[in-house]
Amino acid sequence: MTTALNIVWNPSEGIDLGFFVIRYYSLMFVIAFVLGWYLMKKIYLREGESIEKLDTLFIYTFFATLIGARLGHVIFYQSELFREDFWSVFLPFKTKPHFEFTGFSGLASHGAAIAIIITMYFYSKNVIKRPLLWILDRIVIPVASGAIFVRLGNFFNSEIVGHKTTSPLGIKFLRDSIKPDVAMIETKTNNVNDAYHQIATNPEYAAILQQVAPKHPAQLYEAVGYVIVFFILFFSYWKTQAREKSGYLFGLFLVLLWTVRFLVEFVKESQGGIEESLGLFSTGQWLSIPFILAGLYFIFTAEKKINSL
């Protein structure tokens, strides 16, 4: 459905199987890890590495991503949780002001990146017995592909949206703009999904829909950027000699991916965090700058071969 040139975005929570709902965000995570495993399998076969070591890599990366992303969000964006509701940092529910299952409602890619790098050090030393930069140069390919699906998951969840816009690219994110209880009150409906559906499709609620401002689909902008990053890394590994330069692909990944993040942040709504005290840039931009600088360092020093852990 469109209003003028603006799409009204009101997806269902997921794929309803009757006895279970597969949420789109969770599905995107699953796709990201399955595709990542497949890509690394191809790389390991090419490099003559044992596929058995791939299972350990999958486990390491899975937990590093979840734990790092969660801690990163709390540290960089919501540090007050450590003192206000400590258990909600590590568990998928909140205890204050009352107990409620929430899932992990905050995950930060910067935290996931740091955790993956640290975890890869232990993996390279204890499992694969290769230099750290060897595994980092290769794992960035599936990580870049995974980033695409994470942002698509954000899009389905109507989260991490952009600023208001009058451009044809603007999207009306109903679930971002109208709180669930307000939607049910306005439509006199007890089911939140029915309430949003009524607002999106029923002419009776056209006035409410008219008040929803179109916003930049920042998640899609970022996902498209990550598609480009992925193909550059994929091509560089398979079709050039870039993989022979220790740290080059890792550095290229850091520069490209975090530059995309830095640029898209200009159209994103504020997520809070350290930007409140530092100003000038958003929290996401401030956190991206060190990654970009580190990436440039690895690119320009990549000719030096690493022979030891």
mmCIF file of C-alpha atoms in Angstrom:
data_model
loop_
_atom_site.group_PDB
_atom_site.id
_atom_site.type_symbol
_atom_site.label_atom_id
_atom_site.label_comp_id
_atom_site.label_asym_id
_atom_site.label_seq_id
_atom_site.Cartn_x
_atom_site.Cartn_y
_atom_site.Cartn_z
ATOM 1 C CA MET A 1 0.000 0.000 0.000
ATOM 2 C CA THR A 2 1.293 3.495 -0.795
ATOM 3 C CA THR A 3 0.352 6.997 0.230
ATOM 4 C CA ALA A 4 1.521 9.421 -2.472
ATOM 5 C CA LEU A 5 5.042 8.106 -3.042
ATOM 6 C CA ASN A 6 5.495 6.744 0.470
ATOM 7 C CA ILE A 7 5.152 3.074 1.398
ATOM 8 C CA VAL A 8 3.233 2.139 4.541
ATOM 9 C CA TRP A 9 5.299 -0.522 6.302
ATOM 10 C CA ASN A 10 3.402 -2.809 8.623
ATOM 11 C CA PRO A 11 4.717 -6.381 8.307
ATOM 12 C CA SER A 12 3.454 -9.240 10.441
ATOM 13 C CA GLU A 13 5.629 -10.438 13.319
ATOM 14 C CA GLY A 14 6.792 -13.407 11.286
ATOM 15 C CA ILE A 15 5.745 -16.607 9.582
ATOM 16 C CA ASP A 16 2.821 -18.085 11.517
ATOM 17 C CA LEU A 17 2.952 -21.882 11.535
ATOM 18 C CA GLY A 18 -0.139 -22.122 13.731
ATOM 19 C CA PHE A 19 1.645 -23.590 16.735
ATOM 20 C CA PHE A 20 4.690 -21.331 16.430
ATOM 21 C CA VAL A 21 5.663 -17.993 14.882
ATOM 22 C CA ILE A 22 9.055 -17.739 13.198
ATOM 23 C CA ARG A 23 9.967 -14.115 13.739
ATOM 24 C CA TYR A 24 11.598 -12.427 10.772
ATOM 25 C CA TYR A 25 14.472 -11.013 12.806
ATOM 26 C CA SER A 26 15.327 -14.460 14.153
ATOM 27 C CA LEU A 27 14.981 -15.910 10.653
ATOM 28 C CA MET A 28 17.436 -13.335 9.304
ATOM 29 C CA PHE A 29 19.928 -14.322 12.004
ATOM 30 C CA VAL A 30 19.581 -17.983 11.076
ATOM 31 C CA ILE A 31 20.080 -17.224 7.383
ATOM 32 C CA ALA A 32 23.135 -15.112 8.206
ATOM 33 C CA PHE A 33 24.819 -17.929 10.157
ATOM 34 C CA VAL A 34 23.881 -20.690 7.699
ATOM 35 C CA LEU A 35 25.179 -18.678 4.750
ATOM 36 C CA GLY A 36 28.271 -17.780 6.766
ATOM 37 C CA TRP A 37 28.967 -21.445 7.475
ATOM 38 C CA TYR A 38 28.589 -22.279 3.781
ATOM 39 C CA LEU A 39 30.969 -19.493 2.707
ATOM 40 C CA MET A 40 33.608 -20.502 5.255
ATOM 41 C CA LYS A 41 33.288 -24.140 4.191
ATOM 42 C CA LYS A 42 34.195 -23.119 0.639
ATOM 43 C CA ILE A 43 37.143 -21.120 1.962
ATOM 44 C CA TYR A 44 38.381 -23.943 4.214
ATOM 45 C CA LEU A 45 38.212 -26.419 1.344
ATOM 46 C CA ARG A 46 40.235 -24.082 -0.821
ATOM 47 C CA GLU A 47 42.801 -23.547 1.931
ATOM 48 C CA GLY A 48 43.052 -27.256 2.753
ATOM 49 C CA GLU A 49 41.708 -26.813 6.290
ATOM 50 C CA SER A 50 39.701 -29.453 8.143
ATOM 51 C CA ILE A 51 35.937 -28.901 8.019
ATOM 52 C CA GLU A 52 35.798 -30.238 11.590
ATOM 53 C CA LYS A 53 37.403 -26.982 12.727
ATOM 54 C CA LEU A 54 34.535 -25.120 11.091
ATOM 55 C CA ASP A 55 32.028 -26.357 13.665
ATOM 56 C CA THR A 56 34.123 -24.847 16.451
ATOM 57 C CA LEU A 57 34.376 -21.602 14.481
ATOM 58 C CA PHE A 58 30.593 -21.521 14.130
ATOM 59 C CA ILE A 59 30.071 -21.950 17.877
ATOM 60 C CA TYR A 60 32.723 -19.380 18.767
ATOM 61 C CA THR A 61 31.300 -16.825 16.345
ATOM 62 C CA PHE A 62 27.689 -17.405 17.378
ATOM 63 C CA PHE A 63 28.269 -16.729 21.055
ATOM 64 C CA ALA A 64 30.750 -13.918 20.406
ATOM 65 C CA THR A 65 28.185 -12.176 18.215
ATOM 66 C CA LEU A 66 25.313 -12.416 20.700
ATOM 67 C CA ILE A 67 27.290 -11.642 23.851
ATOM 68 C CA GLY A 68 29.387 -8.927 22.245
ATOM 69 C CA ALA A 69 26.421 -7.259 20.563
ATOM 70 C CA ARG A 70 24.414 -7.230 23.766
ATOM 71 C CA LEU A 71 27.236 -5.921 25.957
ATOM 72 C CA GLY A 72 28.152 -3.401 23.277
ATOM 73 C CA HIS A 73 24.639 -1.994 23.250
ATOM 74 C CA VAL A 74 24.474 -1.667 27.011
ATOM 75 C CA ILE A 75 27.980 -0.187 27.370
ATOM 76 C CA PHE A 76 27.727 2.273 24.487
ATOM 77 C CA TYR A 77 24.018 3.117 24.469
ATOM 78 C CA GLN A 78 22.310 2.101 27.717
ATOM 79 C CA SER A 79 24.913 1.848 30.493
ATOM 80 C CA GLU A 80 22.337 2.758 33.135
ATOM 81 C CA LEU A 81 21.013 -0.816 32.921
ATOM 82 C CA PHE A 82 24.021 -2.043 34.917
ATOM 83 C CA ARG A 83 22.703 -0.235 37.977
ATOM 84 C CA GLU A 84 18.974 -0.010 37.250
ATOM 85 C CA ASP A 85 18.210 -3.563 36.066
ATOM 86 C CA PHE A 86 21.420 -5.613 36.060
ATOM 87 C CA TRP A 87 19.916 -8.973 35.082
ATOM 88 C CA SER A 88 18.274 -7.525 31.977
ATOM 89 C CA VAL A 89 21.768 -6.989 30.582
ATOM 90 C CA PHE A 90 22.382 -10.727 30.316
ATOM 91 C CA LEU A 91 18.895 -12.242 30.239
ATOM 92 C CA PRO A 92 16.007 -11.726 27.755
ATOM 93 C CA PHE A 93 13.649 -10.098 30.257
ATOM 94 C CA LYS A 94 13.388 -7.062 32.477
ATOM 95 C CA THR A 95 12.676 -7.165 36.207
ATOM 96 C CA LYS A 96 11.839 -3.496 36.808
ATOM 97 C CA PRO A 97 9.335 -1.970 37.237
ATOM 98 C CA HIS A 98 7.850 -5.454 36.750
ATOM 99 C CA PHE A 99 8.904 -8.789 35.301
ATOM 100 C CA GLU A 100 8.415 -8.967 31.533
ATOM 101 C CA PHE A 101 9.924 -11.090 28.762
ATOM 102 C CA THR A 102 11.429 -8.704 26.231
ATOM 103 C CA GLY A 103 14.015 -10.695 24.301
ATOM 104 C CA PHE A 104 17.312 -8.935 23.742
ATOM 105 C CA SER A 105 15.912 -5.618 22.573
ATOM 106 C CA GLY A 106 19.308 -3.979 22.143
ATOM 107 C CA LEU A 107 22.243 -5.313 20.110
ATOM 108 C CA ALA A 108 25.179 -3.258 18.833
ATOM 109 C CA SER A 109 27.290 -4.271 15.854
ATOM 110 C CA HIS A 110 30.350 -2.483 17.245
ATOM 111 C CA GLY A 111 30.265 -4.711 20.307
ATOM 112 C CA ALA A 112 29.847 -7.796 18.156
ATOM 113 C CA ALA A 113 32.852 -6.797 16.034
ATOM 114 C CA ILE A 114 35.090 -6.376 19.069
ATOM 115 C CA ALA A 115 33.952 -9.689 20.563
ATOM 116 C CA ILE A 116 34.508 -11.565 17.288
ATOM 117 C CA ILE A 117 38.041 -10.189 16.941
ATOM 118 C CA ILE A 118 38.903 -11.219 20.508
ATOM 119 C CA THR A 119 37.338 -14.648 20.036
ATOM 120 C CA MET A 120 39.224 -15.191 16.777
ATOM 121 C CA TYR A 121 42.483 -14.722 18.680
ATOM 122 C CA PHE A 122 41.689 -17.736 20.859
ATOM 123 C CA TYR A 123 40.383 -19.695 17.880
ATOM 124 C CA SER A 124 43.523 -19.023 15.839
ATOM 125 C CA LYS A 125 45.798 -19.935 18.738
ATOM 126 C CA ASN A 126 44.009 -23.009 20.085
ATOM 127 C CA VAL A 127 42.067 -24.510 17.184
ATOM 128 C CA ILE A 128 43.222 -23.651 13.690
ATOM 129 C CA LYS A 129 46.880 -22.966 14.578
ATOM 130 C CA ARG A 130 47.167 -20.161 12.068
ATOM 131 C CA PRO A 131 48.064 -16.471 12.498
ATOM 132 C CA LEU A 132 45.247 -14.296 13.795
ATOM 133 C CA LEU A 133 45.195 -12.210 10.621
ATOM 134 C CA TRP A 134 44.763 -15.351 8.520
ATOM 135 C CA ILE A 135 41.386 -16.130 10.056
ATOM 136 C CA LEU A 136 40.362 -12.455 10.247
ATOM 137 C CA ASP A 137 41.094 -11.984 6.525
ATOM 138 C CA ARG A 138 38.681 -14.797 5.748
ATOM 139 C CA ILE A 139 35.923 -14.514 8.318
ATOM 140 C CA VAL A 140 35.155 -10.937 7.263
ATOM 141 C CA ILE A 141 33.529 -12.319 4.098
ATOM 142 C CA PRO A 142 30.692 -14.172 5.900
ATOM 143 C CA VAL A 143 30.507 -11.395 8.509
ATOM 144 C CA ALA A 144 29.823 -8.871 5.739
ATOM 145 C CA SER A 145 27.099 -11.100 4.301
ATOM 146 C CA GLY A 146 25.608 -11.572 7.761
ATOM 147 C CA ALA A 147 25.440 -7.817 8.283
ATOM 148 C CA ILE A 148 23.097 -7.583 5.304
ATOM 149 C CA PHE A 149 20.543 -9.913 6.878
ATOM 150 C CA VAL A 150 20.791 -8.315 10.306
ATOM 151 C CA ARG A 151 19.783 -4.983 8.806
ATOM 152 C CA LEU A 152 16.951 -6.656 6.896
ATOM 153 C CA GLY A 153 15.816 -8.034 10.248
ATOM 154 C CA ASN A 154 15.859 -4.504 11.651
ATOM 155 C CA PHE A 155 13.738 -3.407 8.697
ATOM 156 C CA PHE A 156 11.140 -6.102 9.381
ATOM 157 C CA ASN A 157 11.108 -5.005 13.027
ATOM 158 C CA SER A 158 10.676 -1.333 12.065
ATOM 159 C CA GLU A 159 13.679 -0.402 14.204
ATOM 160 C CA ILE A 160 16.771 1.755 13.663
ATOM 161 C CA VAL A 161 14.763 3.991 11.344
ATOM 162 C CA GLY A 162 15.913 7.209 9.722
ATOM 163 C CA HIS A 163 14.933 10.832 10.058
ATOM 164 C CA LYS A 164 11.693 12.175 8.652
ATOM 165 C CA THR A 165 11.848 12.832 4.905
ATOM 166 C CA THR A 166 9.758 14.108 2.037
ATOM 167 C CA SER A 167 11.733 12.126 -0.546
ATOM 168 C CA PRO A 168 10.109 9.321 -2.590
ATOM 169 C CA LEU A 169 12.210 6.861 -0.595
ATOM 170 C CA GLY A 170 10.374 7.688 2.615
ATOM 171 C CA ILE A 171 8.527 4.879 4.391
ATOM 172 C CA LYS A 172 5.796 5.128 7.002
ATOM 173 C CA PHE A 173 6.901 2.796 9.788
ATOM 174 C CA LEU A 174 3.623 2.296 11.674
ATOM 175 C CA ARG A 175 5.099 0.272 14.511
ATOM 176 C CA ASP A 176 7.809 2.845 15.073
ATOM 177 C CA SER A 177 5.510 5.862 14.983
ATOM 178 C CA ILE A 178 2.464 4.548 16.884
ATOM 179 C CA LYS A 179 2.810 2.777 20.221
ATOM 180 C CA PRO A 180 0.961 -0.553 20.483
ATOM 181 C CA ASP A 181 -1.397 0.578 23.257
ATOM 182 C CA VAL A 182 -2.248 3.757 21.353
ATOM 183 C CA ALA A 183 -2.983 1.763 18.184
ATOM 184 C CA MET A 184 -5.369 -0.528 20.094
ATOM 185 C CA ILE A 185 -7.115 2.372 21.817
ATOM 186 C CA GLU A 186 -7.571 4.318 18.574
ATOM 187 C CA THR A 187 -8.999 1.301 16.724
ATOM 188 C CA LYS A 188 -10.859 -0.132 19.732
ATOM 189 C CA THR A 189 -9.113 -3.442 19.070
ATOM 190 C CA ASN A 190 -7.690 -5.856 21.617
ATOM 191 C CA ASN A 191 -5.151 -7.384 19.226
ATOM 192 C CA VAL A 192 -2.149 -5.200 18.410
ATOM 193 C CA ASN A 193 -1.586 -6.740 14.961
ATOM 194 C CA ASP A 194 -5.222 -6.174 14.022
ATOM 195 C CA ALA A 195 -4.951 -2.606 15.256
ATOM 196 C CA TYR A 196 -1.983 -1.802 13.033
ATOM 197 C CA HIS A 197 -3.646 -3.548 10.102
ATOM 198 C CA GLN A 198 -6.758 -1.423 10.530
ATOM 199 C CA ILE A 199 -4.734 1.791 10.579
ATOM 200 C CA ALA A 200 -2.822 0.732 7.469
ATOM 201 C CA THR A 201 -5.811 -0.379 5.380
ATOM 202 C CA ASN A 202 -9.086 0.968 6.763
ATOM 203 C CA PRO A 203 -10.119 4.390 5.351
ATOM 204 C CA GLU A 204 -11.826 5.057 8.685
ATOM 205 C CA TYR A 205 -8.383 5.601 10.201
ATOM 206 C CA ALA A 206 -6.931 7.607 7.310
ATOM 207 C CA ALA A 207 -6.492 10.632 9.580
ATOM 208 C CA ILE A 208 -4.276 8.621 11.932
ATOM 209 C CA LEU A 209 -2.248 7.256 9.030
ATOM 210 C CA GLN A 210 -1.870 10.760 7.626
ATOM 211 C CA GLN A 211 -0.144 11.846 10.838
ATOM 212 C CA VAL A 212 2.559 9.191 10.455
ATOM 213 C CA ALA A 213 5.567 10.910 8.917
ATOM 214 C CA PRO A 214 7.611 9.086 6.257
ATOM 215 C CA LYS A 215 11.172 8.329 7.340
ATOM 216 C CA HIS A 216 14.347 7.207 5.638
ATOM 217 C CA PRO A 217 14.604 3.383 5.520
ATOM 218 C CA ALA A 218 18.111 3.607 6.985
ATOM 219 C CA GLN A 219 18.219 -0.162 7.490
ATOM 220 C CA LEU A 220 17.825 -0.726 3.740
ATOM 221 C CA TYR A 221 20.420 1.907 2.884
ATOM 222 C CA GLU A 222 22.854 0.134 5.170
ATOM 223 C CA ALA A 223 21.942 -3.315 3.838
ATOM 224 C CA VAL A 224 22.581 -2.182 0.254
ATOM 225 C CA GLY A 225 25.931 -0.766 1.333
ATOM 226 C CA TYR A 226 26.843 -4.079 2.943
ATOM 227 C CA VAL A 227 25.914 -5.948 -0.246
ATOM 228 C CA ILE A 228 28.554 -3.873 -2.036
ATOM 229 C CA VAL A 229 31.078 -4.499 0.750
ATOM 230 C CA PHE A 230 30.426 -8.233 0.587
ATOM 231 C CA PHE A 231 30.935 -8.470 -3.175
ATOM 232 C CA ILE A 232 34.156 -6.435 -3.026
ATOM 233 C CA LEU A 233 35.565 -8.747 -0.339
ATOM 234 C CA PHE A 234 34.289 -11.874 -2.077
ATOM 235 C CA PHE A 235 35.808 -10.841 -5.408
ATOM 236 C CA SER A 236 39.089 -9.783 -3.775
ATOM 237 C CA TYR A 237 39.484 -13.150 -2.054
ATOM 238 C CA TRP A 238 38.504 -15.417 -4.959
ATOM 239 C CA LYS A 239 39.718 -13.462 -7.994
ATOM 240 C CA THR A 240 42.817 -11.572 -6.818
ATOM 241 C CA GLN A 241 45.925 -12.180 -4.747
ATOM 242 C CA ALA A 242 44.598 -10.047 -1.882
ATOM 243 C CA ARG A 243 44.331 -13.087 0.376
ATOM 244 C CA GLU A 244 48.135 -13.445 0.222
ATOM 245 C CA LYS A 245 48.591 -10.101 1.996
ATOM 246 C CA SER A 246 48.154 -10.665 5.717
ATOM 247 C CA GLY A 247 45.644 -8.208 7.109
ATOM 248 C CA TYR A 248 44.647 -6.641 3.784
ATOM 249 C CA LEU A 249 41.138 -8.103 3.520
ATOM 250 C CA PHE A 250 40.546 -7.501 7.218
ATOM 251 C CA GLY A 251 41.599 -3.872 6.812
ATOM 252 C CA LEU A 252 39.499 -3.476 3.681
ATOM 253 C CA PHE A 253 36.502 -4.848 5.569
ATOM 254 C CA LEU A 254 36.986 -2.410 8.449
ATOM 255 C CA VAL A 255 37.276 0.598 6.153
ATOM 256 C CA LEU A 256 34.397 -0.293 3.841
ATOM 257 C CA LEU A 257 31.848 -1.596 6.321
ATOM 258 C CA TRP A 258 32.326 1.103 8.929
ATOM 259 C CA THR A 259 32.401 3.837 6.292
ATOM 260 C CA VAL A 260 28.980 2.637 5.160
ATOM 261 C CA ARG A 261 27.844 2.738 8.790
ATOM 262 C CA PHE A 262 29.335 6.219 9.274
ATOM 263 C CA LEU A 263 27.573 7.637 6.219
ATOM 264 C CA VAL A 264 24.169 6.068 6.889
ATOM 265 C CA GLU A 265 24.249 7.455 10.432
ATOM 266 C CA PHE A 266 23.667 10.922 8.951
ATOM 267 C CA VAL A 267 20.069 9.937 8.108
ATOM 268 C CA LYS A 268 19.399 7.782 11.186
ATOM 269 C CA GLU A 269 17.401 8.840 14.188
ATOM 270 C CA SER A 270 19.518 9.218 17.305
ATOM 271 C CA GLN A 271 20.078 6.026 19.286
ATOM 272 C CA GLY A 272 21.454 7.945 22.269
ATOM 273 C CA GLY A 273 24.665 6.916 23.985
ATOM 274 C CA ILE A 274 27.994 8.741 24.077
ATOM 275 C CA GLU A 275 26.904 11.305 21.485
ATOM 276 C CA GLU A 276 25.070 13.110 24.256
ATOM 277 C CA SER A 277 28.388 14.087 25.852
ATOM 278 C CA LEU A 278 30.681 14.188 22.783
ATOM 279 C CA GLY A 279 28.364 15.904 20.304
ATOM 280 C CA LEU A 280 29.195 16.591 16.610
ATOM 281 C CA PHE A 281 28.721 12.964 15.490
ATOM 282 C CA SER A 282 26.301 10.221 16.492
ATOM 283 C CA THR A 283 27.355 7.396 18.796
ATOM 284 C CA GLY A 284 27.526 5.030 15.832
ATOM 285 C CA GLN A 285 29.819 7.430 13.979
ATOM 286 C CA TRP A 286 32.157 7.949 16.926
ATOM 287 C CA LEU A 287 32.441 4.187 17.364
ATOM 288 C CA SER A 288 33.059 3.664 13.637
ATOM 289 C CA ILE A 289 36.026 6.042 13.406
ATOM 290 C CA PRO A 290 38.500 3.798 15.333
ATOM 291 C CA PHE A 291 37.551 0.827 13.137
ATOM 292 C CA ILE A 292 38.130 2.842 9.951
ATOM 293 C CA LEU A 293 41.529 4.087 11.184
ATOM 294 C CA ALA A 294 42.526 0.559 12.200
ATOM 295 C CA GLY A 295 41.451 -0.675 8.777
ATOM 296 C CA LEU A 296 43.635 1.882 7.026
ATOM 297 C CA TYR A 297 46.581 0.747 9.133
ATOM 298 C CA PHE A 298 46.113 -2.903 8.160
ATOM 299 C CA ILE A 299 45.701 -2.020 4.467
ATOM 300 C CA PHE A 300 48.919 -0.001 4.323
ATOM 301 C CA THR A 301 50.952 -2.548 6.299
ATOM 302 C CA ALA A 302 49.492 -5.610 4.578
ATOM 303 C CA GLU A 303 52.566 -6.391 2.483
ATOM 304 C CA LYS A 304 54.373 -7.579 5.589
ATOM 305 C CA LYS A 305 53.869 -11.332 6.018
ATOM 306 C CA ILE A 306 52.909 -12.670 9.426
ATOM 307 C CA ASN A 307 54.708 -15.926 10.143
ATOM 308 C CA SER A 308 53.796 -16.560 13.712
ATOM 309 C CA LEU A 309 50.907 -16.267 16.098
#
